[in-house]
Short mmCIF file of C-alpha atoms in Angstrom, two decimals:
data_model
loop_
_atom_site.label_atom_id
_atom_site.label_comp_id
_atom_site.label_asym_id
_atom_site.label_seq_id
_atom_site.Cartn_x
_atom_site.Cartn_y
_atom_site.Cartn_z
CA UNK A 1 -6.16 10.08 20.06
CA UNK A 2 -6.09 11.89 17.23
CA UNK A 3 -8.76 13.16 14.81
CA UNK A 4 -8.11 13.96 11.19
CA UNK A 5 -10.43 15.90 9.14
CA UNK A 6 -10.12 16.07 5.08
CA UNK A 7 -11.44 18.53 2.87
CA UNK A 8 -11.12 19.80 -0.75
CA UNK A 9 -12.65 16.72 -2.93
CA UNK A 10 -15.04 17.32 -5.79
CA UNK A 11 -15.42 17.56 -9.72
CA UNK A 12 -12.70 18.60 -11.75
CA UNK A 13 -11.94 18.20 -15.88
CA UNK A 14 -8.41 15.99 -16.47
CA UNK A 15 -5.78 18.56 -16.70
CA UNK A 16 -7.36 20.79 -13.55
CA UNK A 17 -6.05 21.60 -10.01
CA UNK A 18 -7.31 20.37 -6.43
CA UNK A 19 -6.22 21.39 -3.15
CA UNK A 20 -7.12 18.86 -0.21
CA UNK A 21 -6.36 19.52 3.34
CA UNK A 22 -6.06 17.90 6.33
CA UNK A 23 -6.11 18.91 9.82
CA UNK A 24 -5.29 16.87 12.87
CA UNK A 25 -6.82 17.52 16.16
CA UNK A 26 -5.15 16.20 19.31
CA UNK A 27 -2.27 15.13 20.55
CA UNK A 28 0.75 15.09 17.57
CA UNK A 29 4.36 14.78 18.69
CA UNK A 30 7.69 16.29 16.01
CA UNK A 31 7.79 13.03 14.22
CA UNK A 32 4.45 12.40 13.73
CA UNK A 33 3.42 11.98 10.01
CA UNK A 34 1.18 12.60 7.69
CA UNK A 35 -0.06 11.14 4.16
CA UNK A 36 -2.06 10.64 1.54
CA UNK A 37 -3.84 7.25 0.37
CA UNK A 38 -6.31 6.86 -2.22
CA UNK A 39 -9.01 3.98 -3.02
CA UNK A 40 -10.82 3.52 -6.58
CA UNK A 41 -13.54 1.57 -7.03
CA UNK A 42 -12.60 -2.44 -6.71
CA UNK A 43 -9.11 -1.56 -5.64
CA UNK A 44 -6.82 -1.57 -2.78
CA UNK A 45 -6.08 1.95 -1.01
CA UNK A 46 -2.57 3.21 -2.63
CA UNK A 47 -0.06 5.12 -1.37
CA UNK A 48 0.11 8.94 -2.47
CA UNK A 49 2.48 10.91 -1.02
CA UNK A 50 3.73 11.41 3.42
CA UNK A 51 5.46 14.07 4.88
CA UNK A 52 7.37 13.13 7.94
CA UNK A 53 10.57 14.36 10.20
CA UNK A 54 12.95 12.71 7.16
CA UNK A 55 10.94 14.56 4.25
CA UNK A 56 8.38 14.12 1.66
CA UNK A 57 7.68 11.09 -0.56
CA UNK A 58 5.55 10.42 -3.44
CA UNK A 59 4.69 7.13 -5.68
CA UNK A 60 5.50 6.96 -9.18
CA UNK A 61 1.69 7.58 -10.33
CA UNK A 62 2.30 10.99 -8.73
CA UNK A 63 5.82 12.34 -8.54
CA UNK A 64 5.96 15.70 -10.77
CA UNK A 65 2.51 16.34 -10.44
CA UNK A 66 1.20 16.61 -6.98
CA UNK A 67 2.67 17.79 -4.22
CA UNK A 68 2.24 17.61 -0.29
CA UNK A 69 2.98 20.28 2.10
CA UNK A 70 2.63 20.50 6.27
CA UNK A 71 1.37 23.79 8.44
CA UNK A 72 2.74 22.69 11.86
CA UNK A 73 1.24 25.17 12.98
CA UNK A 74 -1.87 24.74 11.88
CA UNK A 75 -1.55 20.70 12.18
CA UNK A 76 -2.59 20.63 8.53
CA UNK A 77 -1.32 18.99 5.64
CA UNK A 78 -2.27 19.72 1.75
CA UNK A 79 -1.55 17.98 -1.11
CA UNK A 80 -1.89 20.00 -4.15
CA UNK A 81 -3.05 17.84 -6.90
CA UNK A 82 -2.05 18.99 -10.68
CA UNK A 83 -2.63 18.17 -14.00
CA UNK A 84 -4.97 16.00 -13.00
CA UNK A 85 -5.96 12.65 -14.94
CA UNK A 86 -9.08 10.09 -14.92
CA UNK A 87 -6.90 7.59 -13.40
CA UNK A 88 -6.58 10.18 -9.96
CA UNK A 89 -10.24 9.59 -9.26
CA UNK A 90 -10.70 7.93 -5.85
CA UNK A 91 -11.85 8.87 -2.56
CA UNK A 92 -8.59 10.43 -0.92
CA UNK A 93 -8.12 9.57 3.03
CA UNK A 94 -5.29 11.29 5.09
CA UNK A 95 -3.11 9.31 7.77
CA UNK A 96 -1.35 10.25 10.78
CA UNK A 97 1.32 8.23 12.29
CA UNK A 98 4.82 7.22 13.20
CA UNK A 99 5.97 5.28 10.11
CA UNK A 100 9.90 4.48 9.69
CA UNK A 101 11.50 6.27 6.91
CA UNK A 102 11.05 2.42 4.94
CA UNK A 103 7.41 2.20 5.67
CA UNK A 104 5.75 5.78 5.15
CA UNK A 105 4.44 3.90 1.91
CA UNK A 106 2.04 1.11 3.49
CA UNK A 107 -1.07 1.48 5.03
CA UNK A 108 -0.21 -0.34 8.20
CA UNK A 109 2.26 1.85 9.82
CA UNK A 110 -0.58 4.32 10.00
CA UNK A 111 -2.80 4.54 13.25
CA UNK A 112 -4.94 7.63 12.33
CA UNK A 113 -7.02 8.15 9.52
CA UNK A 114 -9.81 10.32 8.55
CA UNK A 115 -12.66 9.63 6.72
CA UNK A 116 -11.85 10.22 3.14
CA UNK A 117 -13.48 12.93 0.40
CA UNK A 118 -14.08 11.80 -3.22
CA UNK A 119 -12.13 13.48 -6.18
CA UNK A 120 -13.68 12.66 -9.06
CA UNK A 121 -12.00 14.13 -12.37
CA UNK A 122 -13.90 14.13 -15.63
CA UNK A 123 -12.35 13.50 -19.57
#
């Protein structure tokens, strides 16, 4: 099994920068993935962005803005979060799993997931 840890969340002003990490613990494999979801307050967890064996993907809300990187080596993944807006606040949870290339995007082709940690950003 694996364990993923997140860290990084807190306070920032719209227009600031976060860094959040993830690190997995356990057994990972080559093609084992990693994302980002997000959940707001009264709404379904979203897809962020993945990194997997086929490359990186973002959604729409997103693309240009943040941006997800792996450490193999480390088993970590980071997504750098930029120009951040009020609409970004959520608590951010990191997944690990095999998804196909069509279904990095949806919650369900993810087995592993940490906790979450809260990134709040203020207007």
């Amino acid at each position: 099994q694996v364990q993923l840890v997140e860290s990084g969340g807190g306070l920032v002003q719209a227009g600031g920068s976060l860094r959040l990490s993830c690190e997995a613990s356990g057994r990972t494999s080559a093609n084992y993935a990693m994302a980002w979801f997000r959940q707001a307050p009264g709404k379904e967890r979203e897809f962020v962005a993945a990194a997997s064996w086929s490359g990186t993907y973002y959604s729409d809300s997103v693309k240009g803005r943040h941006a997800i990187s792996r450490d193999s080596a480390k088993n970590t993944v980071y997504l750098q979060m930029n120009s951040l807006k009020t609409e970004d606040t959520a608590v951010y949870y990191c997944a690990g799993g095999r998804p196909s290339t069509r279904s990095v995007y949806y919650t369900t082709a993810y087995n592993d997931w940490g906790r979450g940690t809260q990134v709040t950003v203020s207007s």
